[in-house]
Tab-separated table of C-alpha atoms and ligand atoms in Angstrom:
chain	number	residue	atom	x	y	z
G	752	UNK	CA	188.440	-47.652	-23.810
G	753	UNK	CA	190.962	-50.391	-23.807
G	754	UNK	CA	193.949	-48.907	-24.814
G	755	UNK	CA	196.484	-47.587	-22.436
G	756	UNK	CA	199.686	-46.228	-23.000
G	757	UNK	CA	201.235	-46.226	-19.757
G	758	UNK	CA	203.441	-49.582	-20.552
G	759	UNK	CA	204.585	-48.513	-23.705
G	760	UNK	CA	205.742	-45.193	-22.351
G	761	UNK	CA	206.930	-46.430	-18.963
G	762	UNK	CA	209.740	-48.692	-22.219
G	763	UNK	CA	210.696	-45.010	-23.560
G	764	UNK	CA	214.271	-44.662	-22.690
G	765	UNK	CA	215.583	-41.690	-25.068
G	766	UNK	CA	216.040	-40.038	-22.144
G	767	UNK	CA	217.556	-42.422	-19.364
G	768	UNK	CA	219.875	-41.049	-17.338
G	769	UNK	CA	218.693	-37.467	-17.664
G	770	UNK	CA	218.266	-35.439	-14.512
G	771	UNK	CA	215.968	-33.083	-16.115
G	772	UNK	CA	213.655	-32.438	-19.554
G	773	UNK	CA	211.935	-30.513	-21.403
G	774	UNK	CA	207.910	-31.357	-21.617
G	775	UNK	CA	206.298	-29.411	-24.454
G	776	UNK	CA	202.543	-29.343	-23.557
G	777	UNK	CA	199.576	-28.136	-26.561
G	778	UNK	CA	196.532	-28.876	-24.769
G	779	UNK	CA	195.784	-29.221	-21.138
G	780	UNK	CA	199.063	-29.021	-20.531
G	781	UNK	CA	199.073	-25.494	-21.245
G	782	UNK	CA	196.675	-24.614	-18.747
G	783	UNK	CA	196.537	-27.181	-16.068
G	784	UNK	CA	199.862	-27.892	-14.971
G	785	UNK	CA	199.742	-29.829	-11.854
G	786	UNK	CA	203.243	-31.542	-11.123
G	787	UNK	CA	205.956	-29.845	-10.153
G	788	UNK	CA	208.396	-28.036	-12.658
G	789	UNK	CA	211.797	-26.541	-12.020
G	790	UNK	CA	211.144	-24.251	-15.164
G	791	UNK	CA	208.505	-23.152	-17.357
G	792	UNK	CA	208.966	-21.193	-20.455
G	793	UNK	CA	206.594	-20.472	-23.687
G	794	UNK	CA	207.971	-23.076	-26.713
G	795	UNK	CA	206.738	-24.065	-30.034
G	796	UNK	CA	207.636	-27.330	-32.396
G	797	UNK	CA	207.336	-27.193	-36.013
G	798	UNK	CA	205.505	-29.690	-38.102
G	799	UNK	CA	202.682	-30.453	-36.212
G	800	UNK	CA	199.680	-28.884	-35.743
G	801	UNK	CA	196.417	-28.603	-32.981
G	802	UNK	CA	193.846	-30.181	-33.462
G	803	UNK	CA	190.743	-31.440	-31.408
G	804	UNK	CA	190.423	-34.861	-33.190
G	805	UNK	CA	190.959	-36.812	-30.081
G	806	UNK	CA	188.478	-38.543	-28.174
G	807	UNK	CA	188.392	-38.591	-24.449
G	808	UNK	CA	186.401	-41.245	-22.090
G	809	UNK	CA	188.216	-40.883	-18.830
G	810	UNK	CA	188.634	-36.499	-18.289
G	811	UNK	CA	185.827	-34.684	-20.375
G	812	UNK	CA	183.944	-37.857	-21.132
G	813	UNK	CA	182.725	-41.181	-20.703
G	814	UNK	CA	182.287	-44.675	-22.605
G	815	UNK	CA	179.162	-43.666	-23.621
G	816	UNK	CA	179.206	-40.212	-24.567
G	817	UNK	CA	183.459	-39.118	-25.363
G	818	UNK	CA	184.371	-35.703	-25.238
G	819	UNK	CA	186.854	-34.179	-27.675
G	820	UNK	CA	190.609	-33.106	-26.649
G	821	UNK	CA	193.945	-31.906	-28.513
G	822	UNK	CA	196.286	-34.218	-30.181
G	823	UNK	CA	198.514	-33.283	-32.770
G	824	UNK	CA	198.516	-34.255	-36.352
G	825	UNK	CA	201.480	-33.789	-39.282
G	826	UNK	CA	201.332	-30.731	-41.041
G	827	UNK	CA	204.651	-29.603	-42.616
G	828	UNK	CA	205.760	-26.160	-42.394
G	829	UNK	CA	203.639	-25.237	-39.281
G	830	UNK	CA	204.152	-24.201	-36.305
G	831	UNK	CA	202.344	-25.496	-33.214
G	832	UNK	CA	202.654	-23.150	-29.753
G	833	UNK	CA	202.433	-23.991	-26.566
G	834	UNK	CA	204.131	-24.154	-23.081
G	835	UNK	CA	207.173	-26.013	-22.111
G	836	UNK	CA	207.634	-27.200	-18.505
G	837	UNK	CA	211.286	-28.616	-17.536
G	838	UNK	CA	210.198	-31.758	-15.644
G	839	UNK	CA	212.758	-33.960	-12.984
G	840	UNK	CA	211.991	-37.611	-14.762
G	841	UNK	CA	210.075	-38.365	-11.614
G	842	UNK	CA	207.359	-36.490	-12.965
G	843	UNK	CA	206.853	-39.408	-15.683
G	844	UNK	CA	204.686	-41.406	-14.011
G	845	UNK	CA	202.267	-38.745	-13.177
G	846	UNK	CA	202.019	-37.217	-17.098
G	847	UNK	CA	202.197	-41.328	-18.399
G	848	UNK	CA	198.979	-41.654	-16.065
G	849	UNK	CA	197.474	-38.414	-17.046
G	850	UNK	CA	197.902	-38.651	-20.839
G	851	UNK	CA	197.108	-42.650	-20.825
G	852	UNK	CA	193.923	-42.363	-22.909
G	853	UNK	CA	195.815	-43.052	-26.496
G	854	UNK	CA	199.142	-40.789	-25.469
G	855	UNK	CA	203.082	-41.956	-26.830
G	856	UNK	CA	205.762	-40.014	-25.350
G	857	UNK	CA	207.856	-38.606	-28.378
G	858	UNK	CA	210.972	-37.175	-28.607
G	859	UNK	CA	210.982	-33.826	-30.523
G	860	UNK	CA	212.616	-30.589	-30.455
G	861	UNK	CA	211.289	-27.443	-28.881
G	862	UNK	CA	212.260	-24.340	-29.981
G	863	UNK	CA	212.130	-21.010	-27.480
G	864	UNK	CA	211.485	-17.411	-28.244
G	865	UNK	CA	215.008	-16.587	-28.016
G	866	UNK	CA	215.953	-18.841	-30.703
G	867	UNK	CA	217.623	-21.777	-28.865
G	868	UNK	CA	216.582	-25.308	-29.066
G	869	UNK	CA	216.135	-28.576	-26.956
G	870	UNK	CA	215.320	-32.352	-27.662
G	871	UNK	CA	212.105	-32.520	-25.419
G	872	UNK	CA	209.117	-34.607	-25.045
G	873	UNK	CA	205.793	-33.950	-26.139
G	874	UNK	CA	202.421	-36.792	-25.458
G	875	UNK	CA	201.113	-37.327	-29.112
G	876	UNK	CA	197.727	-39.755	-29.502
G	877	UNK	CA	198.465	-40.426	-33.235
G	878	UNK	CA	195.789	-41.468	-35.203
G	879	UNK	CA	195.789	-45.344	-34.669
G	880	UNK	CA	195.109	-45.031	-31.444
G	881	UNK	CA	191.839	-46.942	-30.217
G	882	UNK	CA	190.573	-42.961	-28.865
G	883	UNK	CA	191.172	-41.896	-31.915
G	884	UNK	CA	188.246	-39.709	-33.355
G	885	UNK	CA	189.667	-38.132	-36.300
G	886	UNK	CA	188.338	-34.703	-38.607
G	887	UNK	CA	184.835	-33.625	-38.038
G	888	UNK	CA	183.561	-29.859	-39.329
G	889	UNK	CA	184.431	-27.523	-36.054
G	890	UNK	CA	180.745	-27.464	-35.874
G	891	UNK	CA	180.105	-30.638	-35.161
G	892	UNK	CA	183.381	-30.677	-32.728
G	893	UNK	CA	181.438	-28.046	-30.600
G	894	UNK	CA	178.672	-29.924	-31.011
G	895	UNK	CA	180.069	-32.868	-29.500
G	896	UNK	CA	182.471	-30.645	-26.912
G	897	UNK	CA	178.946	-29.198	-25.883
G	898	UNK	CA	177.642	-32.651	-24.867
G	899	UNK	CA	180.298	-33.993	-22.886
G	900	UNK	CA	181.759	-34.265	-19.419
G	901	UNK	CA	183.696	-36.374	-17.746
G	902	UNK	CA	185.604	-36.979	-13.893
G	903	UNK	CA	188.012	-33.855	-14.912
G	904	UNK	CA	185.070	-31.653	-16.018
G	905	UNK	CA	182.926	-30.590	-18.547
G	906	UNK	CA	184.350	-30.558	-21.983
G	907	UNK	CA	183.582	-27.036	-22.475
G	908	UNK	CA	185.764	-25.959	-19.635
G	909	UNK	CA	188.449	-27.907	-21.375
G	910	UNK	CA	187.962	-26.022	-24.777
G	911	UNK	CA	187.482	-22.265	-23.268
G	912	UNK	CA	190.782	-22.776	-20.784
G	913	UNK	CA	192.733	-23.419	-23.811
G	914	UNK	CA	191.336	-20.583	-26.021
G	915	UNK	CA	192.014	-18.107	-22.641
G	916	UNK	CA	195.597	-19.839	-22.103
G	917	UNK	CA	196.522	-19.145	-25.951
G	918	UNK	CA	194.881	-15.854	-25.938
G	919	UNK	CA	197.567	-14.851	-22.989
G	920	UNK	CA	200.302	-16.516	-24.842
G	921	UNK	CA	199.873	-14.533	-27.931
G	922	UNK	CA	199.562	-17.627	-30.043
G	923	UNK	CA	196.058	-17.501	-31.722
G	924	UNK	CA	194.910	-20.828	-32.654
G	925	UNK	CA	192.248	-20.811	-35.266
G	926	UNK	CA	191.020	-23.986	-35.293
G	927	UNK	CA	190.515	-23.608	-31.813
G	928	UNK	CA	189.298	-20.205	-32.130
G	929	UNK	CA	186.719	-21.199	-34.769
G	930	UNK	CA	185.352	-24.332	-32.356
G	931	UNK	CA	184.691	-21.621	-29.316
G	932	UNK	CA	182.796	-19.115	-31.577
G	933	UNK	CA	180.461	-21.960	-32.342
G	934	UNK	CA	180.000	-23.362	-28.761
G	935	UNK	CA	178.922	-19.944	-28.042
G	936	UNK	CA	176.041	-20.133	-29.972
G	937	UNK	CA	175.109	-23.414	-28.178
G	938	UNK	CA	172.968	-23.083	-25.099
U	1244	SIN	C1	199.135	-31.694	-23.963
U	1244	SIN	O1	198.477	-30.845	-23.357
U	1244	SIN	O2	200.325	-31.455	-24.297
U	1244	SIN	C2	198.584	-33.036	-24.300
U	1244	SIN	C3	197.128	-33.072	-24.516
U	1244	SIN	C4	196.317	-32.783	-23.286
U	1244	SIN	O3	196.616	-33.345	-22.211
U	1244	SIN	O4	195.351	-32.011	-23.371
């Protein structure tokens, strides 16, 4: 896939001069958090919501066959839940490498369980992106989830961590939910 975002993030400069922020993380992020954090506390950002509508060729896919991965799409009034990890800005390159596959840094804020609030930043593959994949019935998403694997895995592994790592956060997800109880019933 042609498109990477790692030279339009590396331009992001909301938050120059900071010596530490908040990373709000929905997907993988949740559950596979390998760069160092000074901080890590469960978060949530309203507006947005989960969905697995993003294709991946380069961690639970290929080219040729793309697995399926969070993004997050507008959806007003909700509530999306997750983990937030406060990052030195060090850690950017790392995350803009990781999340290159169709990724823009936003700026948004994250909201904690005891009520206070921070402008953070969250990796968002909107829906021009050239990995874009878009709705498909959760059938067909396990379908597709059950078919792929890529350098970082096997899709599946990718859709069950995140089901276990909301399950422990208390933050059912049904759309998520809804995509494991059919890859169950795939051999
Ligand atoms: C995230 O986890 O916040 C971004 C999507 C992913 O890397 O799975």
């Amino acid at each position: 896939m042609s498109l990477n975002t790692i030279a339009i993030n590396g331009r992001m400069d909301t938050f120059d001069g900071h010596h530490q922020v908040w990373l709000f993380g929905y997907g993988s992020l949740i559950f596979k958090a390998d760069f160092p954090y000074l901080e890590r506390r469960p978060a949530s950002i309203g507006g947005w919501t989960r969905r697995f509508w993003q294709g991946s060729h380069d961690h639970r896919g290929t080219e040729a066959a793309p697995g399926r991965v969070v993004t997050l799409v507008p959806a007003p009034g909700a509530v999306c839940h997750g983990m937030a990890y406060l990052v030195t800005p060090e850690e950017f390159a790392h995350l803009d490498h990781r999340e290159k596959n169709g990724y823009l840094r936003l700026a948004v804020d994250i909201g904690f369980e005891d009520g206070s609030s921070v402008l953070g930043l969250v990796y968002i593959a909107t829906e021009d992106n050239a990995a874009f994949l878009g709705p498909a019935s959760e059938r067909e998403i396990a379908q597709q989830i059950a078919g792929a694997h890529g350098p970082s895995g096997p899709n599946r592994e990718y859709l069950l961590e995140l089901a276990s790592a909301l399950r422990d956060l208390g933050k059912p997800d049904e759309h998520v939910f809804a995509i494991e109880r059919h890859l169950a019933g795939i051999a």
